[in-house]
CSV table of C-alpha atoms and ligand atoms in Angstrom, one decimal:
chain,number,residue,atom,x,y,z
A,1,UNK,CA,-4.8,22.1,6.3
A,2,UNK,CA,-2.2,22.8,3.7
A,3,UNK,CA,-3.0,20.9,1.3
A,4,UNK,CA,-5.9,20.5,-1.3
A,5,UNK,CA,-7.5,17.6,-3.6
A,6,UNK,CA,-7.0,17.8,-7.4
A,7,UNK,CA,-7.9,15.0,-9.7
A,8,UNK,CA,-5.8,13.1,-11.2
A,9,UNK,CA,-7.8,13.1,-14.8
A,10,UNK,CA,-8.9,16.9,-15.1
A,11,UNK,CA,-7.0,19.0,-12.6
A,12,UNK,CA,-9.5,19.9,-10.7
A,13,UNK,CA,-9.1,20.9,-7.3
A,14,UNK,CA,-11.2,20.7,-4.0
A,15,UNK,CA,-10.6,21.6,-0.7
A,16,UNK,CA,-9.3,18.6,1.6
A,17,UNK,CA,-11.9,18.7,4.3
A,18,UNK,CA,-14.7,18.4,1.9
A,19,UNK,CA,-16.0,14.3,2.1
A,20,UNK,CA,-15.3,13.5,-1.7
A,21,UNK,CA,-13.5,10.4,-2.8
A,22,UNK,CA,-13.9,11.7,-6.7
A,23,UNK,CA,-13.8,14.1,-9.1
A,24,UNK,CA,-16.9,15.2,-10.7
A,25,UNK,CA,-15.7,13.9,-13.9
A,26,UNK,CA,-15.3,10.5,-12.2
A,27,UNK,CA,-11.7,10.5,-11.6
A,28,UNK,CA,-9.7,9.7,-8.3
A,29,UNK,CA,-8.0,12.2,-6.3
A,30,UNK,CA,-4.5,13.4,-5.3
A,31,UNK,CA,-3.7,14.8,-2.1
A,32,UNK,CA,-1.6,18.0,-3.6
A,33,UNK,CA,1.2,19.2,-0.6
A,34,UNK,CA,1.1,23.1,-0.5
A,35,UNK,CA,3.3,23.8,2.6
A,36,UNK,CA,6.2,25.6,0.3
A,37,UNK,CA,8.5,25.2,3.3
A,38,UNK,CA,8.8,21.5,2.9
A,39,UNK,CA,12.1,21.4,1.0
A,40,UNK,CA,13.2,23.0,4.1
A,41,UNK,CA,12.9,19.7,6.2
A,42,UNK,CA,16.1,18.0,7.1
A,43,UNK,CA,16.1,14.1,6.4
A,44,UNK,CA,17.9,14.3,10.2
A,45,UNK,CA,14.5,15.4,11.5
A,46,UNK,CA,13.5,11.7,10.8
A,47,UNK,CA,16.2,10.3,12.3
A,48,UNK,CA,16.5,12.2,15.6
A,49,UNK,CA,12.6,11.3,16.4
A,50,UNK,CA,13.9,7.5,16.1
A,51,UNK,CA,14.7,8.2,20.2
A,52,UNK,CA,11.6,10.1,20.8
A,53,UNK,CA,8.7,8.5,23.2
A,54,UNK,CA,6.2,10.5,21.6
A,55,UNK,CA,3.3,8.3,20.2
A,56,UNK,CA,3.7,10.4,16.5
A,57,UNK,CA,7.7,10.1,16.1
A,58,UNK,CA,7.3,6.3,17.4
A,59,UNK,CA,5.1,5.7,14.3
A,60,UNK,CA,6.6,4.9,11.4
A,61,UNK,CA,4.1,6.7,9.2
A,62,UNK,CA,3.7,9.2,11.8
A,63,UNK,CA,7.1,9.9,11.9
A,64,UNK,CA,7.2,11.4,8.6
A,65,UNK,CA,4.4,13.7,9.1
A,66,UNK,CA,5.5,16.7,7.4
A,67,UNK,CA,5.3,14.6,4.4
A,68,UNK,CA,2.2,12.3,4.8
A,69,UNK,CA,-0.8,15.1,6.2
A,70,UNK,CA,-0.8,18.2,7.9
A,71,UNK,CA,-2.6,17.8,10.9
A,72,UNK,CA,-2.6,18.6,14.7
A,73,UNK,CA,-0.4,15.9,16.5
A,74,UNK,CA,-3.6,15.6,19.3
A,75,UNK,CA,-5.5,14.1,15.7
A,76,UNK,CA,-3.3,11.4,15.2
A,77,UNK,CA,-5.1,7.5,15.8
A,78,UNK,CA,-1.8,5.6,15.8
A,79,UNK,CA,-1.1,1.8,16.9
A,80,UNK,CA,3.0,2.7,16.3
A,81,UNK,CA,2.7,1.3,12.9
A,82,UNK,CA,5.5,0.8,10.6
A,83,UNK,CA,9.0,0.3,11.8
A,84,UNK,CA,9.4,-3.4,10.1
A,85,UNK,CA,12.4,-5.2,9.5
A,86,UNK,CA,14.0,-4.8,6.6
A,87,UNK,CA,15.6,-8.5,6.2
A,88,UNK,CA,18.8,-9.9,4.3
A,89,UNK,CA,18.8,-13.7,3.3
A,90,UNK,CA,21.5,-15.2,1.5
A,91,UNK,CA,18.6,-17.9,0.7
A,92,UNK,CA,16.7,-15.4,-1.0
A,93,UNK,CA,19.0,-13.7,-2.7
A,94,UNK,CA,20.3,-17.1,-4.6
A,95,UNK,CA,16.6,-17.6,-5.5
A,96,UNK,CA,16.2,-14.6,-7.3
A,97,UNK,CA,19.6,-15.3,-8.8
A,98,UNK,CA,21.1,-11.8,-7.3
A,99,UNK,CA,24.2,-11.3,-5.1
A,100,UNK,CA,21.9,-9.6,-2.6
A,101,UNK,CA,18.0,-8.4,-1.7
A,102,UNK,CA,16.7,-6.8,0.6
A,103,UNK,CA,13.1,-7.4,2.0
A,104,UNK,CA,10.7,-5.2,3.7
A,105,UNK,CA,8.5,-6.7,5.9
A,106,UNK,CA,5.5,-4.8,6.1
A,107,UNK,CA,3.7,-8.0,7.5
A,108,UNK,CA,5.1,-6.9,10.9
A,109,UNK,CA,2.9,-3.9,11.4
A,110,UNK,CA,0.2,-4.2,13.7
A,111,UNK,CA,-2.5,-6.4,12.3
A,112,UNK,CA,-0.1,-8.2,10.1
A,113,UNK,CA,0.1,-6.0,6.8
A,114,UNK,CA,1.1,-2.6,5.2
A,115,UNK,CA,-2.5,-1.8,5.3
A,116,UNK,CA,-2.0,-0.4,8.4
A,117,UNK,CA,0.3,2.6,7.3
A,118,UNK,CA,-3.0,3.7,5.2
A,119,UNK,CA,-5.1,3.1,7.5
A,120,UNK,CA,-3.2,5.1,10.6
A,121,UNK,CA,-4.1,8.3,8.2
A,122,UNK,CA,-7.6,7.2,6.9
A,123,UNK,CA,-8.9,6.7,10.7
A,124,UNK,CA,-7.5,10.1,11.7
A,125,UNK,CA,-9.5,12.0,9.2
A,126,UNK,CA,-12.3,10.0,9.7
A,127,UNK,CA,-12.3,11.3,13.4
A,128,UNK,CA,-11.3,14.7,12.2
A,129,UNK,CA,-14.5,14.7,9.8
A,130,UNK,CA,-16.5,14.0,12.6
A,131,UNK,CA,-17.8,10.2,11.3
A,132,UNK,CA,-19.2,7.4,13.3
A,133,UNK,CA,-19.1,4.6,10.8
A,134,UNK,CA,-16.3,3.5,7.9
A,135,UNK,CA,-16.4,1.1,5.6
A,136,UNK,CA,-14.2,-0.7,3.1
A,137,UNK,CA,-14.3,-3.9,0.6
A,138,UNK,CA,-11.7,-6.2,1.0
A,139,UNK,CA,-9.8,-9.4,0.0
A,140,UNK,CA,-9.1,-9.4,3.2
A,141,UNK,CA,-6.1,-7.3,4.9
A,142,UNK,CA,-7.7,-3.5,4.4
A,143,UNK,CA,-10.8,-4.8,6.2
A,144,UNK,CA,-8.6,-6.3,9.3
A,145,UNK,CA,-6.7,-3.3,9.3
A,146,UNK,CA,-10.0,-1.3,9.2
A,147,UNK,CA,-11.9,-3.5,12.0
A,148,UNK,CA,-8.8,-2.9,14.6
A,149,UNK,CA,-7.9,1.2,14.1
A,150,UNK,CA,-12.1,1.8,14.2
A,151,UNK,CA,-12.6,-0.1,17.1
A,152,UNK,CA,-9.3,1.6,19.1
A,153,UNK,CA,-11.1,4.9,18.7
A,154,UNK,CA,-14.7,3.6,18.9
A,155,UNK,CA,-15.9,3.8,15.2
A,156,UNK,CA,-18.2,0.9,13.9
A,157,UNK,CA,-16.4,-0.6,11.0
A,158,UNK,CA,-18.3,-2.1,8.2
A,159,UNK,CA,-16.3,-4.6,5.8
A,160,UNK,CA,-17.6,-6.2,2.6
A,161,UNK,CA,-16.0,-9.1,1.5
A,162,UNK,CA,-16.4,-11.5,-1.0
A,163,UNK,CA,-18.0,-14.4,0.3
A,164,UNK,CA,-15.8,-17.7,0.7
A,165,UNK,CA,-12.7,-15.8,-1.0
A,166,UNK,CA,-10.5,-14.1,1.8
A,167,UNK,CA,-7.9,-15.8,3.7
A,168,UNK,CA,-9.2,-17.3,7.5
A,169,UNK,CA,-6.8,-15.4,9.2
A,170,UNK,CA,-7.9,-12.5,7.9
A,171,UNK,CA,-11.8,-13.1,8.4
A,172,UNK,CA,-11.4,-14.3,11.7
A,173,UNK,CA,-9.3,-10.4,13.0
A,174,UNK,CA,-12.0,-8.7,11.5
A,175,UNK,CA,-14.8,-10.7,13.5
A,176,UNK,CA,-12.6,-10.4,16.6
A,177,UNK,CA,-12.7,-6.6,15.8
A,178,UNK,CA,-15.8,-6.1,15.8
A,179,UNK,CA,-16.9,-5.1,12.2
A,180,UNK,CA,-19.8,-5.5,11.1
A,181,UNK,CA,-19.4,-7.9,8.0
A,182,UNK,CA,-21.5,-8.3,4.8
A,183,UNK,CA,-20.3,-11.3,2.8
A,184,UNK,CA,-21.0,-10.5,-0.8
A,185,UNK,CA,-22.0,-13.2,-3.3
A,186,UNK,CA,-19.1,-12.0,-5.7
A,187,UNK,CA,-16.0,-11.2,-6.0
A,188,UNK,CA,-14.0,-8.2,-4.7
A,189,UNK,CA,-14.3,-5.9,-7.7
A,190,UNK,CA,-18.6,-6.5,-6.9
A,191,UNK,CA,-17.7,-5.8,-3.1
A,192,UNK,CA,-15.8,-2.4,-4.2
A,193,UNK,CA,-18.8,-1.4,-6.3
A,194,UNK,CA,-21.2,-2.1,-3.5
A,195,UNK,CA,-19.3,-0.2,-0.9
A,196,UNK,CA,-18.9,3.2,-3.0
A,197,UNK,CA,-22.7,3.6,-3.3
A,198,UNK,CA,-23.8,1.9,-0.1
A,199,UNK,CA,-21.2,4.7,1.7
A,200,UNK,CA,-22.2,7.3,0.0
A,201,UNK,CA,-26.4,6.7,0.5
A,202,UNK,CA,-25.8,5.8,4.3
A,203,UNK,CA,-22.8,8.4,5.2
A,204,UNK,CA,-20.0,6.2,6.0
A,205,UNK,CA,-16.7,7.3,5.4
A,206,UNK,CA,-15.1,5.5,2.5
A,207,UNK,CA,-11.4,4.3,3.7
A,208,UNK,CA,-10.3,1.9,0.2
A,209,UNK,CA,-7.5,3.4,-1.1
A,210,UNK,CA,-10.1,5.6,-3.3
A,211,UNK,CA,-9.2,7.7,-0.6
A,212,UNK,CA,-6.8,9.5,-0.9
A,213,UNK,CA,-6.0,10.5,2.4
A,214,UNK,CA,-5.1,6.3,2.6
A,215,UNK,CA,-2.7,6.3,0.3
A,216,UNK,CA,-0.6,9.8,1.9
A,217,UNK,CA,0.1,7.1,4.9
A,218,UNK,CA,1.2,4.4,2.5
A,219,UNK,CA,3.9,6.5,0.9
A,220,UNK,CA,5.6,5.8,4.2
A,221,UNK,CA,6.5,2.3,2.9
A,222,UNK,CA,9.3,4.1,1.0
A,223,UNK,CA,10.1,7.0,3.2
A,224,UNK,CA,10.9,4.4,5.6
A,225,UNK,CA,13.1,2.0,3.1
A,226,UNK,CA,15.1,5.1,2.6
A,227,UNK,CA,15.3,5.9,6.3
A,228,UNK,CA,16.7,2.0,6.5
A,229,UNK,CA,19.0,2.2,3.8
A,230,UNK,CA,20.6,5.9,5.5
A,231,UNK,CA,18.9,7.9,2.7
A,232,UNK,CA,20.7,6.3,0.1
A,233,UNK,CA,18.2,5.5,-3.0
A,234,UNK,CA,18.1,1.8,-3.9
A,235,UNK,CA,17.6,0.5,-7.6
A,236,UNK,CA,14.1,-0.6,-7.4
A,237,UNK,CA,11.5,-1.3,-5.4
A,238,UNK,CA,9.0,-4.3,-6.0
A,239,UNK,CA,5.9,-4.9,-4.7
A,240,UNK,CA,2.8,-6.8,-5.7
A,241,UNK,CA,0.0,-5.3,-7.0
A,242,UNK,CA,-3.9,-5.7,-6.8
A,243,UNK,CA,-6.3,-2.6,-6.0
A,244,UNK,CA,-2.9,-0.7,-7.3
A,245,UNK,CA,-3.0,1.8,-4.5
A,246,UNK,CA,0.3,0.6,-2.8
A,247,UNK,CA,3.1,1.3,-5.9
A,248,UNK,CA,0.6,4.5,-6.7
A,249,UNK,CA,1.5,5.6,-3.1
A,250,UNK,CA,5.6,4.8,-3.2
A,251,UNK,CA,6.0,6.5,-6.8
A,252,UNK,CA,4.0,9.5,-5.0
A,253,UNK,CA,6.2,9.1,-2.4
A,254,UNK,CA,9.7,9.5,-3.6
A,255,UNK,CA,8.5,11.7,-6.6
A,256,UNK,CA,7.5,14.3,-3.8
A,257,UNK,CA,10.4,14.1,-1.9
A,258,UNK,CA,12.6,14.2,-5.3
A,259,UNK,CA,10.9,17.2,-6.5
A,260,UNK,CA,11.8,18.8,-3.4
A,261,UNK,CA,15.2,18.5,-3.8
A,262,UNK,CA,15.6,16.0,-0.8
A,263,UNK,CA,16.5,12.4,-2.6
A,264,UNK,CA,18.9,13.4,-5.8
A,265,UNK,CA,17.5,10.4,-8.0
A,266,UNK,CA,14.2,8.3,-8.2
A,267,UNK,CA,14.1,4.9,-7.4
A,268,UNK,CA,12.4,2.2,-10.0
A,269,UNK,CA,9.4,0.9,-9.1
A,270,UNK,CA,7.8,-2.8,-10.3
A,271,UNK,CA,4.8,-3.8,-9.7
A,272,UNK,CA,4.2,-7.5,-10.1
A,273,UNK,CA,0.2,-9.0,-10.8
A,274,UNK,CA,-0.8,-12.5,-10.7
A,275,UNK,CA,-1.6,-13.9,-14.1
A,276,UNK,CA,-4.5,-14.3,-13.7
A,277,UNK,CA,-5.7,-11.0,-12.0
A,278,UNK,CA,-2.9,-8.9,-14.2
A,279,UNK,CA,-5.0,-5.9,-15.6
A,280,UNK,CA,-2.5,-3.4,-15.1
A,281,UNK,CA,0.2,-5.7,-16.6
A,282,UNK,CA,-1.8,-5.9,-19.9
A,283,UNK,CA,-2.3,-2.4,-20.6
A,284,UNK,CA,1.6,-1.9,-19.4
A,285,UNK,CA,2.4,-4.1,-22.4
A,286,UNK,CA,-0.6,-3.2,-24.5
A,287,UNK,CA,-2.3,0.3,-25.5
A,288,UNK,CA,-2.4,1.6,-21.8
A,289,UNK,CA,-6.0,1.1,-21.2
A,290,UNK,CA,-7.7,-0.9,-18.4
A,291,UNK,CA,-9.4,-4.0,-19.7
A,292,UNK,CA,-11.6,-5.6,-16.8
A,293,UNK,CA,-10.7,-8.7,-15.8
A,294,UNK,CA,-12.8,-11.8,-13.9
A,295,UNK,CA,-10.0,-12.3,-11.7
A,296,UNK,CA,-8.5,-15.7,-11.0
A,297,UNK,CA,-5.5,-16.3,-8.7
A,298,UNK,CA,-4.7,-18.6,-5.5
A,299,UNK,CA,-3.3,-15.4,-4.2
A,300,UNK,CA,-6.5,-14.3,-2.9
A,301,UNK,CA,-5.6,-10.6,-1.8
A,302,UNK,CA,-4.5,-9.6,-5.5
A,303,UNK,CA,-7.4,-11.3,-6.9
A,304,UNK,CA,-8.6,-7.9,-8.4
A,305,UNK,CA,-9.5,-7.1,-12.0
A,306,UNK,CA,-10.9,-3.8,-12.2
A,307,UNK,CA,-8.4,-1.7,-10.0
A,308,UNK,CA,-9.6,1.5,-8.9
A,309,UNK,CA,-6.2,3.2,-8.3
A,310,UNK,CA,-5.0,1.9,-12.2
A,311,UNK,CA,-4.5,5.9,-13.6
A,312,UNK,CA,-2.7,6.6,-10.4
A,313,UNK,CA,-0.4,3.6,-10.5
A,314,UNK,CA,0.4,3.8,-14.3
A,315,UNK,CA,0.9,7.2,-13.9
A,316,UNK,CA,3.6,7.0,-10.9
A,317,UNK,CA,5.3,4.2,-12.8
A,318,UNK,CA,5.7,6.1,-16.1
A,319,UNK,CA,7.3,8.7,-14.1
A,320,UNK,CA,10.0,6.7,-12.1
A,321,UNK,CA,10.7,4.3,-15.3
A,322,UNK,CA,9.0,1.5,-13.3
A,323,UNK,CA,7.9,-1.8,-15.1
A,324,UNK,CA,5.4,-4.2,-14.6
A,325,UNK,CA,5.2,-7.9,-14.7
A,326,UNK,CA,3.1,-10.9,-14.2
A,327,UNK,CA,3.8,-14.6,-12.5
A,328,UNK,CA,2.2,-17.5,-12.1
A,329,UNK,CA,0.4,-19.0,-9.3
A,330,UNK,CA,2.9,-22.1,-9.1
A,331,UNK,CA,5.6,-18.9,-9.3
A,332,UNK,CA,4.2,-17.3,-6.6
A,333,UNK,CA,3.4,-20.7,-4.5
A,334,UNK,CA,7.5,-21.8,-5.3
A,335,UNK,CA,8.4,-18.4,-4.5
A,336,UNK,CA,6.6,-18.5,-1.0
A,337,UNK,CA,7.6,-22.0,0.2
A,338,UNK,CA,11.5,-20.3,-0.2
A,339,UNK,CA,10.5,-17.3,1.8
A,340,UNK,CA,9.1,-19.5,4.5
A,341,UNK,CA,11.7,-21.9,4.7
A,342,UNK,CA,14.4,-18.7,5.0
A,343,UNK,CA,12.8,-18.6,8.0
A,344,UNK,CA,11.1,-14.9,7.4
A,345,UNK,CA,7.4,-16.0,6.0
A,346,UNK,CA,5.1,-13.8,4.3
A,347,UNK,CA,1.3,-14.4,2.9
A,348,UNK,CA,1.3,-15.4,-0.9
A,349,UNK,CA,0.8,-12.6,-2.2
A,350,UNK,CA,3.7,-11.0,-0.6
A,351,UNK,CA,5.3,-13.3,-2.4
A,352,UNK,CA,4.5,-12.7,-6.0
A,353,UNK,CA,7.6,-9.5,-5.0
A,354,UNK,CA,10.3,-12.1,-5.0
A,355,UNK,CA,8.7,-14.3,-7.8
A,356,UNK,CA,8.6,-11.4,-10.2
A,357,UNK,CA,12.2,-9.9,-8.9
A,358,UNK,CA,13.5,-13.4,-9.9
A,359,UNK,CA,11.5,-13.2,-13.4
A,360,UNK,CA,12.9,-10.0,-14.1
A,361,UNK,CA,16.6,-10.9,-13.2
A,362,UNK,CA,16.2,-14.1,-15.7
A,363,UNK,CA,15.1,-11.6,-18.4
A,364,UNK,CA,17.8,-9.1,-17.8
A,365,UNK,CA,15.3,-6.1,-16.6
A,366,UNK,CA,17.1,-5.8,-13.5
A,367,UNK,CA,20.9,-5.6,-13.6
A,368,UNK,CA,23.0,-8.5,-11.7
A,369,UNK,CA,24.7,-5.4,-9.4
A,370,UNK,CA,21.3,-3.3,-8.8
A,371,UNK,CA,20.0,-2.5,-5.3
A,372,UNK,CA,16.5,-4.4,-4.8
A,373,UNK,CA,14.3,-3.9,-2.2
A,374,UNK,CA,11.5,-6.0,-2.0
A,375,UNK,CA,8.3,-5.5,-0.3
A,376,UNK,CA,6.8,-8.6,1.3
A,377,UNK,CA,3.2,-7.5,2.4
A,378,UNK,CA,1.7,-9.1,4.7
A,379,UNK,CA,2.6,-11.8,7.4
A,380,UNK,CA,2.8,-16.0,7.0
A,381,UNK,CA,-0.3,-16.0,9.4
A,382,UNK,CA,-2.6,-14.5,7.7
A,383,UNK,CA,-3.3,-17.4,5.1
A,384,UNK,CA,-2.5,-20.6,7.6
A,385,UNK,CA,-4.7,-22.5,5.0
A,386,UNK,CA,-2.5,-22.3,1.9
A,387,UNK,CA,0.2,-24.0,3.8
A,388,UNK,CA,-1.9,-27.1,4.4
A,389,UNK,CA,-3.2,-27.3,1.0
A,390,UNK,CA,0.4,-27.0,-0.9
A,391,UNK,CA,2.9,-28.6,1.0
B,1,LIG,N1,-0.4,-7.7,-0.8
B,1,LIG,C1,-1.3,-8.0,0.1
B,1,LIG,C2,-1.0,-8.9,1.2
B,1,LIG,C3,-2.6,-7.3,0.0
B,1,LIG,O1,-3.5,-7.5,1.0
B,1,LIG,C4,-2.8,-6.4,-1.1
B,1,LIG,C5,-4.1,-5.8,-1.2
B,1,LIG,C6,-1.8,-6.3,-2.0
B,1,LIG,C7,-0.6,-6.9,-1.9
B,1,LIG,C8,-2.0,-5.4,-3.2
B,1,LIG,O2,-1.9,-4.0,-2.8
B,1,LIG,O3,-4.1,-3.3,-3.6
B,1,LIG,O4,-2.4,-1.6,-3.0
B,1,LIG,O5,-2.1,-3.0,-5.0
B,1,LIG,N2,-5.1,-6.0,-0.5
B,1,LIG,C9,-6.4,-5.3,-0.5
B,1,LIG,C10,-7.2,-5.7,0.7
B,1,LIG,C11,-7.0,-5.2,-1.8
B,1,LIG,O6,-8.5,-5.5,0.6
B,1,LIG,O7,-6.7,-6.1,1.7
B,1,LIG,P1,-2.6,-2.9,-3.7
């Protein structure tokens, strides 16, 4: 494969079909691109597979494969993933006190969330490395996406989740599945500790995005807001942010394809935390380091406070001039009844997107004419509960 591992604290490098999720000094790793004929790619190549019928061009991470991973098109465990809407509303747009948004609806991918996109990639190499079992920790959506790309190819999944603290919805695809689930008397960031050491002592192949072969797939998120918009480069991008792999994976993303010469400007990205979960937005406004956090938040899939993609993220976001911001739960419960009663829906923690684009609009961060895109993450199904308790 052309491409190698490096760590994203000391540079080192490792080769990408050795099993490692971390440097020996601790830190995560990069997928680094080394095909030097990638600048050479036309953006039209992505457009003309929009007609194909082959399984790889009809995938929206897939589709983009030059890009994402460097492997043999026979390799590639896809469900069709990506390809979701990317919505206007009039309703929205008022809310957030702009003239227009945009809203990416990555709740429309196979099992309901962008997790998918990942997980298309981290299933492949899991095949490709020859694994039988994979496991991740999850507030809910990575182990549903997990649970339904392992059992298409006939992997065992193992989740571990923390007990009492995922959405139904969620808990009940991932039975359906088939995975195997451990309920953890914690919280996720105890789940996440768990599932490094219990993969590495029984051999299963780690797919949270600590893997970075993961978050390669994710970066189709913007790829494919580009493809949407013609090419053109929007303002910002917002998304919310919990385990911190997603923004990570976007800034990775579009810096890639701007270092290449193919996008002539960067888009900003923001990242928006629930206050009471908001690790990454304390050291954004503080000295830059990650405090742990006992995270607290109704938004039960960004209820994270010890990240493990936090260098990554802050690193991306430096680069593209991003920001980051935190809302509150009513924010982000407010901000959700007006995305459901648009008529488009999305999870709550999709929501905390249009919460924090409307915080950032009141305190003049984003311009009145810039180009939003927001990301809304995962689909209204996926937490029925939340709807029954608030209304
Ligand atoms: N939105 C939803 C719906 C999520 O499920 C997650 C993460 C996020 C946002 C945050 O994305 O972690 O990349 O910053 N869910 C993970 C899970 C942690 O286990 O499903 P992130």
């Amino acid at each position: 494969m052309k491409c190698q591992l490096s760590c994203v604290e000391c540079g080192q490098t490792y080769a990408p079909l050795q099993v490692r999720y971390r440097c020996d000094c601790g830190g995560t790793l990069d997928v680094l691109h080394k095909d030097t004929a990638l600048n050479q790619v036309p953006l039209e190549t992505f457009d003309r597979r929009l007609a194909s019928k082959l399984p790889a061009d009809k995938s929206g991470v897939w589709r983009f494969r030059e890009f994402i991973l460097p492997v043999d098109e026979t390799d590639i465990c896809t469900r069709g993933e990506g390809n979701t809407g990317l919505y206007r509303s009039q309703t929205l747009a008022n809310y957030v006190g702009l003239s227009s948004i945009a809203l990416k609806h990555e709740g429309e991918n196979p099992t309901g969330s962008f997790k998918d996109r990942g997980m298309t990639v981290g299933i492949t190499m899991a095949k490709k490395l020859g694994f039988e079992r994979v496991a991740v920790a999850s507030t809910g959506n990575t182990s549903a996406s997990l649970a339904a790309y392992a059992a298409m190819v006939g992997l065992q999944a193992v989740i571990f989740i923390p007990n009492g603290q995922i959405a139904l919805g969620k808990l009940g695809q991932a039975l359906a599945y088939g995975a195997r689930t451990l309920q953890i008397d914690g919280d996720f960031d105890d789940a996440m500790a768990l599932v490094e050491s219990f993969s590495a002592n029984e051999g299963l192949y780690l797919l949270n995005s600590v893997n970075p072969f993961r978050i390669e797939g994710q970066k189709a998120i913007g790829f494919e807001i580009l493809q949407d918009l013609d090419w053109r480069v929007p303002d910002w991008i917002v998304v919310p942010g919990g385990n911190l792999g997603n923004n990570s994976a976007i800034t990775k993303g579009m810096i890639e394809l701007y270092e290449l010469g193919l996008i002539d400007r960067l888009p900003r990205v923001a990242v928006i935390q629930a206050d009471g979960a908001n690790p990454l937005h304390v050291a954004w406004t503080g000295g830059g380091a990650l405090q742990p956090q006992k995270a607290k938040t109704l938004a039960t899939a960004i209820k994270i406070g010890t990240p493990i993609s936090f260098t990554k993220s802050l690193r991306g976001l430096r680069r593209v001039n991003g920001w980051v911001d935190s809302v509150s739960d009513d924010d982000i419960l407010e901000a959700k009844a007006v995305v459901d009663s648009s008529g488009i829906g999305a999870e709550p923690a999709s929501c905390a997107s249009i919460a924090g684009v409307r915080k950032m609009v009141r305190n003049g961060i984003i311009g009145a004419s810039d180009k939003v895109v927001a990301v809304l993450t995962g689909h209204v199904l996926k937490d029925p509960g939340i709807v029954f308790d608030f209304k």
